[in-house]
Structure formats: C-alpha cells, structure tokens
C-alpha cells in the first residue's frame, strides 16, 4: 500500500479545531484532529501496522465511507447499481473553500472510477459557535439508475481508547428525553426512528466520552432531521478511536438515484467541549440560539395559556372565554384553543381533515372566541393536525387514496386516524391551502402544529420512488413550516408530535417553540426537561404549569414548584384556571410577572446545571446572554420532596439549610441577592454559597443576583473570524 499523500485543512470554530486531510491515495477525507483550538499543523493520520483481517479503509478515520472501500465496519453509503455491482471507489477531483460572513465551508469532490457518480462532501464551521456541520451530495452522472440502500450524512471519528461511554436521550410517550448511558467497549449501539417522525423513543443526539484515558472532554453529534433516522456508535477492536455514523433511516428508506439526479442529505452536526457533557450541552445551546433560532424576540416566545388540560375536547365559546378572563388576569400573552374546535371532533375518533369550525360549540363562529380573546389583551392561537385524516371525515370520503396504504393490507389505524401521504403534490397543496385559509380568515397569531401517530404502511405502489416516502414526508413538512414563516411571519409556530415526537435540530430552525412532552406533572416534567436541555435549548422548550400530578411521580409538589419548573425556558400555563382560588391566581400573576422580567435571561442566557434531578437540591443557573443588566438567576428545587411532604406547614418548620453555590457570578463584581438584603462580591457568594430562603415556594425557589457594582464582562466571548488553513 502506498503511503497516503496527506493534504490537510484545519477548520476553526469558536474554541475548537477540526482537521481533515486527503488520504488513502486521495480517495477519502480522513479525520486528523477534533479538539481544542490548535494553531499549528497537526500530524496527519497514518495507517501504521494493519491488524490481520482488517482493511486499511476499515481502520482509517474516514469521514464518509462507502461499501466497496470500507468492508468490515460501518459505512455511510450502500449503493446498488443493479446487475450485482455494489459500492464505489472514489478519486479526489477538486476542492474549494467558501467564505460567507463568519462561516467557512470546505467542499471536497470525488468521482467514482466508473465515471458515473460524484460525491461532494461539505464541512462547515463558524467562528460564532463550536458546531461542525457536515453533509454530502451524491450525483448520478451516468445513464442508469443507482439505488442507495443507505445514504447517511457522515461518520464522526472520536477518541475511544478502551471504548466509549455513550450518553443518549430516550424513553417513550410522556417520558421523552430521559438520559441513558452505556459503556461500549466493543461492538455497536444503534438508536433511531422508523416512525416517519423524529420519535419519542430516542432524540437524534449522542454524546460520547473516552472510557480509558484519552484526551479530556466530550464529543456530541446530532442529526438535523425530523423523519426516520439512525445513529450507530461503533467501538472497534483496534486503535484508540470510536465512530458515530448518522443519517436518514436505512431500514425504511431507499433512494432511487436516476440519471441526472442529485441527492442531498440532511446535515449531521458535531461539537467538542473540554468541559465534558455539560460543556457539550452549552455548546449546542450557543449554536441553537446564534445560528438556528428562527426568532429571539419575546413575541415569538410568549407566555401561553393552553386550555387542553382544562377542557380536552369539551370546548365551547363561553367556557373558553371564561378561561381567557383568568388567563388575561394572571398575565398570559397568548390564549391557545387546542384540539376539539372543529366539526366532528367530540373525541379523538373523528373530524380530522374537515377543518371547519364546529357550529354547535361555536354558534357565532370562531370569531366570537378569537375576538373575545383579543379584546381581553391576549393573542389568539389555534391547534391543528394537518397531516392526518379521520376515517369518517368528508376528506377521507372524497380522497381515500390520499393516505399511506399498501394494496395487500388494511391500513393501520392509530389514535383512530390515518396519515396523509405528503409525497403527493395534491396533498401538499391541500394542506398549504387549508392552513393558509385558516390563518387568513381568523386573527390567529399562534399555531400549534401537532402529529399524533407514527407513519405506517408507507410506500406508494406504482411509484418507483415510493421507497423515499419517509424523506418526502419530512421534506414536505419542512417546506410547509417554511411557507408559514414566509407567508405568515407574525404567526408563532409551536411544533408538537404527541409531546416530544418531533424535536430535532431541523425543527429547531423552522419553529419558534416545541412541546417537549405530554407529561405536565411538575416533578416528572423537571426530569424530562433535564434530558431535553442536554441537547436542545431553553428558548424553544415550552412548558405548562398544570397543577396535575405526574404519570410516574405521585409525590406532591406546590404550585410554585410547577411555576419554577416551567420558568426554565418558555413558561406557559395549562391548568383549569376556573378551579383556582384568588390566592392561586395572585401567586400565578406574581410568577408570570417575575418571569416576564427575567425572560431574556431564562430563554437566551447560558445555562449551567447543578447536579441532576436525583440530587437535592437540584438547580439551573442562567447567566449572560442578552440580559442587559448582567443578572444571574438560579432556579432551585427540593427534588427529594422533603419540604413538600409536609404541606400543612409549607415545609417551613423543617430545618433545611441547603445552600446553592453559584457558578457563573463575576468574581470581581458585587451582587445583591434579591429579597434577602444580602450584598457580597461574586467571589464570596460562589465560595460560601447562598442559603436557599424558599421564599417563592415551599419546595422551589428563584434566586436572583443583581449586580450593584463593577462592569459586566462580555456575555459571549469575542471570537476570531472563522478560518481555514490548508
Ligand atoms: C397531543 C398533544 O401533545 C397535546 O398537547 C394535545 O394537543 C393533544 N395532542 C390534542 O389531541
């Protein structure tokens, strides 16, 4: 084997360097380095002594591997040219570095030896954050069709001597984003979704740390895709590296690459932080608020009242307006009418597809409620589930061929509904028209887009590209979200899929808010949020105060506990407000006023987590960001339920001198701890800690540190311009 020639590109993010070079006779890009910023060239990868029964491409840290080159371990692309010819061998034919504002993109092109396929690899970085974005294009320049049985977005090589500790987020409906951990010494771990949506089972985010020594820090990867997907973490027997491959699901997707067609994958994202898994979470958040956030204003991150948990399907104008009275009184900004407002929707068995207002529930039309809500000083929001149809609906009677179905099976009902085939242009146009008409007809400025079942029976008999339905469905969904932004920029968009079934980096860039879970019990929600915040940011995390017990945890929590939980992102209320007494309403109004004052900090500040919800007390600290005053806010909970276990006395007679040790105060500044009269330098407060006064609730508190002297240091580090060195 000839030695690879080696030509290196070093891509610079805010705090890290990502170095790749050409290797394997210029047939592939390999990873040379991914870690803290280095200014000098790093040594290029060399194959060393090849272990028996391995091939050089299998041990190489290849960025994008194709079958036919990598044979033994995971590859990113499996292609079938027909006639029993699989795979491709690549040769480098060109490269380019593109610069735009603070972004730098490396584009490297390879042609296959047969001269029919072109592979273009993209690597993009920015000086504004630490995320490396990667994707590929595959182009058929030949004359016959090629089938891609797998077309992932990329493989990430990470340090992994002795294997890797893999952290991922998963669960089920109502239990999304729970943190899981596996020590992977040898073999592979695969997670993903075959449901046509991102799914409740796993979030498309993986974080790894090397198990036995190796460089410090953690490496995180994500996939920016809202449909079926797969991630494979592989620890191989040789060498000191592990590999994470991510892409659209290869069980349910086959791409039919006809001559002349280009297929572009979604992006896979990678980040390194020397501060371990907490640092990886902060790096994701920084990217999400700087590069992904569709909006950063309070208007698109409002305090919502959603009536679903109060009324479910039993909605009518009079009752909803009575709820709106209290929502306005406590300081909510948007009133959202959830499911149940349209004809045939007495329960979850009917109505979907016939998006006409139910005139029995709203005899004077939806205007009565919408105008009434607006007259009370609130914005009006509406729920819709446009990808679905009920079997008894007029829409289904007119278009039974619009649903996913197979000729040999009865289409599967789930939650009593079918899924519309968004791969059909007429379905996409119908949805765009239906949603557009509703938004044009009523004064709706907030839309909750729901999706309440997995997609089964995918495919389109007779259509040679029917195997691409999971891609087509998701691309159409993304396109509809783009349409909403372009045509209705004043409409705040919340994405929901039976809770957190559609949370991923693609949705984060196309919506204002996501609904992370249908679990609204404060203690269980706190845990779900903890996992969510490992990969996704507070500014998109909508949480409602319900006052309801959790589905798993029955330990009581105070109303204030629920408010402090929901304050960790976008605060909303979902309780039956008419059952609240005057004191509960006053308490709610106080929390909402405080939240609105602190909103920029709590939504777009930097989050530092103290422990985990199994520790007590557990706290989340918010600092920096756009807050003009340089305040720091610590939300804290008695997660053990010791104080709330004694509701008679509100916990006040139980002596608990728990302290919080703030981690992000400026040591050179002096702070007033709001509500306590105590004033001290940041250095003292950080080292001695602050006793929790439990002044906002018996089992939760909001500690606010207002600076009283000194200058605020820059919230975000000043960054050099993105750069690439070759
Ligand atoms: C599932 C959502 O997660 C809930 O918040 C609610 O909107 C229901 N769907 C309505 O059917």
Coordinates of C-alpha atoms and ligand atoms in Angstrom, one line a residue, residues 308-309 313 338-339 345 383 415 448 450 452 496 498-499 515 518, ligand 1:
X308 CA -56.2 21.4 26.5
X309 CA -55.6 20.1 30.0
X313 CA -62.4 18.0 23.6
X338 CA -56.3 23.2 21.4
X339 CA -57.9 20.1 19.8
X345 CA -64.4 16.3 17.0
X383 CA -54.2 23.8 17.3
X415 CA -55.4 7.0 17.6
X448 CA -49.7 24.6 17.4
X450 CA -49.5 18.5 16.1
X452 CA -50.3 12.2 16.8
X496 CA -45.7 19.1 18.7
X498 CA -48.0 13.9 20.8
X499 CA -45.5 15.7 23.1
X515 CA -43.8 20.9 23.0
X518 CA -47.4 15.5 27.3
Ligands
LIG1 C1 -51.2 15.7 21.7 C2 -50.5 16.9 22.3 O1 -49.3 16.6 22.8 C3 -51.4 17.5 23.4 O2 -50.8 18.7 23.9 C4 -52.7 17.9 22.7 O3 -52.6 18.9 21.8 C5 -53.4 16.7 22.1 N1 -52.5 16.1 21.2 C6 -54.6 17.0 21.4 O4 -55.2 16.0 20.7

